[in-house]
Structure formats: C-alpha cells, structure tokens
Amino acid sequence: ARIVSILDNRGSSARIVVDERCNTLEDIRLFVEAKAAHLVQIKTPDVGSIADTARAVLLCKANKVGAYVGGSCTETDLSAQASVHISVATQADMMLAKPGMGVDEAFSIVGNEQNRLLAMLNRRRAHDEKIG
C-alpha cells in the first residue's frame, strides 16, 4: 500500500498490478481494502468460479481499484466467452484475450463474443425504447 500511496502522491502514471500473490476472493479483498494495488488481475480459474470472478470485480469497483479479468492460457473458448459476459456485466476495466498463448485466436474469440453481446444489448435497448 505504501508504494501505491507514494506513486499517487507524486502524480506518477506508473501503476501497480497485483497478480501472482492474489489468487482467492479473500486475497483480493485484502489487497483492495488495503489499497495495495491500482489494478488486480482476477484469474477466473484461481478465484474459484464465474460467480466469484464477478464478486471480485465488484469488490475492486467498490474500493476504487481497477479490475482486470484475466485467466489462463489453458482455458477453453467457452470459459473465455463466459468471461466476456462477466466483464461487461460488472464493467471490468480490462479483460484478457484468451485462451491460448497466441494473439489471433484469443483476440478473435473474445472480440467476437463482445460484438455478439453488445449487439444483443443494443437490440434489447432499442426494443425497450420502442415499447416504453
């Protein structure tokens, strides 16, 4: 927390991201309540579940700490798609393009799901405005 405070007081644009030492929902709570990072990487496989991933993002948001929905390169395309929905629903600050170690496939899977989700949300909004 001291490093974050020093950086903030100096007006630095450098950001502290907590990653490997912050794996469980309880770890995330301790880091964000202590203001020990500017951004938390929330690893869906480590935190426990999709529901816990959402809880972790909301915990970060409530404490004004950035939320980065990350994960593992070994996740499936379905888990990546589910992470998109959690990220959008909770307004996460960032999301990892996953799965895999490459860029193209992961970027396409996540990007396509984001586009599908936003199209559905826009259609619902237009429908609601039309009848409302």
Short mmCIF file of C-alpha atoms in Angstrom, two decimals:
data_model
loop_
_atom_site.label_atom_id
_atom_site.label_comp_id
_atom_site.label_asym_id
_atom_site.label_seq_id
_atom_site.Cartn_x
_atom_site.Cartn_y
_atom_site.Cartn_z
CA ALA A 1 0.00 0.00 0.00
CA ARG A 2 2.90 2.33 0.70
CA ILE A 3 4.25 2.13 -2.87
CA VAL A 4 0.79 2.89 -4.30
CA SER A 5 0.45 5.87 -1.97
CA ILE A 6 3.89 7.22 -2.91
CA LEU A 7 3.17 6.90 -6.64
CA ASP A 8 -0.21 8.58 -6.27
CA ASN A 9 1.18 11.43 -4.15
CA ARG A 10 3.88 12.09 -6.75
CA GLY A 11 1.35 12.13 -9.57
CA SER A 12 3.05 9.21 -11.27
CA SER A 13 1.34 7.44 -14.15
CA ALA A 14 3.01 4.16 -13.14
CA ARG A 15 0.52 1.58 -11.92
CA ILE A 16 0.96 -1.34 -9.55
CA VAL A 17 -0.81 -4.51 -10.69
CA VAL A 18 -1.23 -7.40 -8.27
CA ASP A 19 -1.06 -10.80 -9.91
CA GLU A 20 0.60 -13.95 -8.61
CA ARG A 21 0.17 -13.27 -4.89
CA CYS A 22 -3.53 -12.54 -5.17
CA ASN A 23 -5.49 -15.64 -6.14
CA THR A 24 -8.53 -16.11 -3.91
CA LEU A 25 -11.50 -13.87 -3.28
CA GLU A 26 -10.13 -13.29 0.23
CA ASP A 27 -6.70 -12.30 -1.18
CA ILE A 28 -8.41 -9.82 -3.49
CA ARG A 29 -10.42 -8.37 -0.62
CA LEU A 30 -7.28 -7.86 1.46
CA PHE A 31 -5.37 -6.16 -1.38
CA VAL A 32 -8.19 -3.83 -2.43
CA GLU A 33 -9.21 -2.82 1.08
CA ALA A 34 -5.56 -2.02 1.85
CA LYS A 35 -5.31 -0.05 -1.43
CA ALA A 36 -2.15 -2.08 -2.14
CA ALA A 37 -2.57 -2.01 -5.93
CA HIS A 38 -4.04 0.12 -8.68
CA LEU A 39 -5.26 -2.93 -10.60
CA VAL A 40 -5.99 -6.54 -9.67
CA GLN A 41 -5.68 -9.37 -12.16
CA ILE A 42 -8.57 -11.68 -11.34
CA LYS A 43 -7.78 -15.18 -12.58
CA THR A 44 -11.07 -16.98 -13.07
CA PRO A 45 -9.61 -20.49 -12.59
CA ASP A 46 -7.85 -19.43 -9.36
CA VAL A 47 -10.55 -17.31 -7.76
CA GLY A 48 -12.97 -20.23 -7.71
CA SER A 49 -15.84 -19.71 -10.12
CA ILE A 50 -17.51 -17.35 -12.56
CA ALA A 51 -19.65 -16.07 -9.67
CA ASP A 52 -16.53 -15.39 -7.60
CA THR A 53 -14.98 -13.62 -10.59
CA ALA A 54 -17.99 -11.29 -10.68
CA ARG A 55 -17.78 -10.78 -6.91
CA ALA A 56 -14.08 -9.95 -7.22
CA VAL A 57 -14.70 -7.33 -9.92
CA LEU A 58 -17.46 -5.73 -7.85
CA LEU A 59 -15.19 -5.74 -4.79
CA CYS A 60 -12.50 -3.94 -6.78
CA LYS A 61 -15.02 -1.41 -8.11
CA ALA A 62 -16.41 -0.74 -4.62
CA ASN A 63 -12.88 0.06 -3.43
CA LYS A 64 -11.92 2.14 -6.49
CA VAL A 65 -9.30 -0.37 -7.61
CA GLY A 66 -9.09 -1.45 -11.24
CA ALA A 67 -10.38 -4.89 -12.15
CA TYR A 68 -8.68 -6.96 -14.84
CA VAL A 69 -10.49 -10.20 -15.67
CA GLY A 70 -7.63 -12.46 -16.57
CA GLY A 71 -7.25 -16.17 -16.55
CA SER A 72 -5.14 -18.91 -18.00
CA CYS A 73 -3.85 -19.75 -21.43
CA THR A 74 -5.26 -23.24 -20.90
CA GLU A 75 -8.89 -22.16 -20.58
CA THR A 76 -11.45 -23.13 -23.21
CA ASP A 77 -13.24 -20.93 -25.70
CA LEU A 78 -16.42 -21.33 -23.61
CA SER A 79 -14.75 -20.04 -20.46
CA ALA A 80 -13.39 -17.09 -22.45
CA GLN A 81 -16.89 -16.33 -23.73
CA ALA A 82 -18.33 -16.54 -20.21
CA SER A 83 -15.61 -14.16 -19.01
CA VAL A 84 -16.74 -11.63 -21.62
CA HIS A 85 -20.24 -11.63 -20.15
CA ILE A 86 -18.92 -11.24 -16.60
CA SER A 87 -16.58 -8.44 -17.67
CA VAL A 88 -19.32 -6.49 -19.43
CA ALA A 89 -21.93 -7.10 -16.71
CA THR A 90 -19.59 -5.93 -13.94
CA GLN A 91 -17.88 -3.22 -16.01
CA ALA A 92 -14.39 -4.63 -15.51
CA ASP A 93 -11.64 -2.25 -16.58
CA MET A 94 -9.76 -4.83 -18.66
CA MET A 95 -10.10 -8.36 -19.93
CA LEU A 96 -7.50 -10.83 -21.09
CA ALA A 97 -7.78 -12.08 -24.66
CA LYS A 98 -7.84 -15.82 -24.06
CA PRO A 99 -7.45 -18.80 -24.40
CA GLY A 100 -4.07 -19.79 -25.71
CA MET A 101 -0.63 -18.28 -25.98
CA GLY A 102 -1.19 -16.69 -29.38
CA VAL A 103 -2.91 -13.45 -30.22
CA ASP A 104 -5.15 -14.08 -33.21
CA GLU A 105 -7.32 -16.88 -31.84
CA ALA A 106 -7.78 -15.39 -28.39
CA PHE A 107 -8.45 -11.92 -29.75
CA SER A 108 -10.99 -13.33 -32.21
CA ILE A 109 -12.83 -15.44 -29.62
CA VAL A 110 -13.11 -12.61 -27.10
CA GLY A 111 -13.75 -9.93 -29.74
CA ASN A 112 -16.48 -11.93 -31.46
CA GLU A 113 -18.23 -12.64 -28.16
CA GLN A 114 -18.03 -8.96 -27.17
CA ASN A 115 -19.57 -7.99 -30.52
CA ARG A 116 -22.37 -10.57 -30.14
CA LEU A 117 -23.11 -9.44 -26.59
CA LEU A 118 -23.13 -5.73 -27.45
CA ALA A 119 -25.40 -6.40 -30.45
CA MET A 120 -27.85 -8.26 -28.20
CA LEU A 121 -27.79 -5.50 -25.59
CA ASN A 122 -28.31 -2.80 -28.24
CA ARG A 123 -31.23 -4.73 -29.73
CA ARG A 124 -32.85 -5.10 -26.29
CA ARG A 125 -32.35 -1.41 -25.60
CA ALA A 126 -33.92 -0.45 -28.93
CA HIS A 127 -36.83 -2.82 -28.27
CA ASP A 128 -37.38 -1.45 -24.76
CA GLU A 129 -37.30 2.15 -26.01
CA LYS A 130 -39.79 1.27 -28.73
CA ILE A 131 -42.34 -0.20 -26.30
CA GLY A 132 -41.50 2.05 -23.35
#
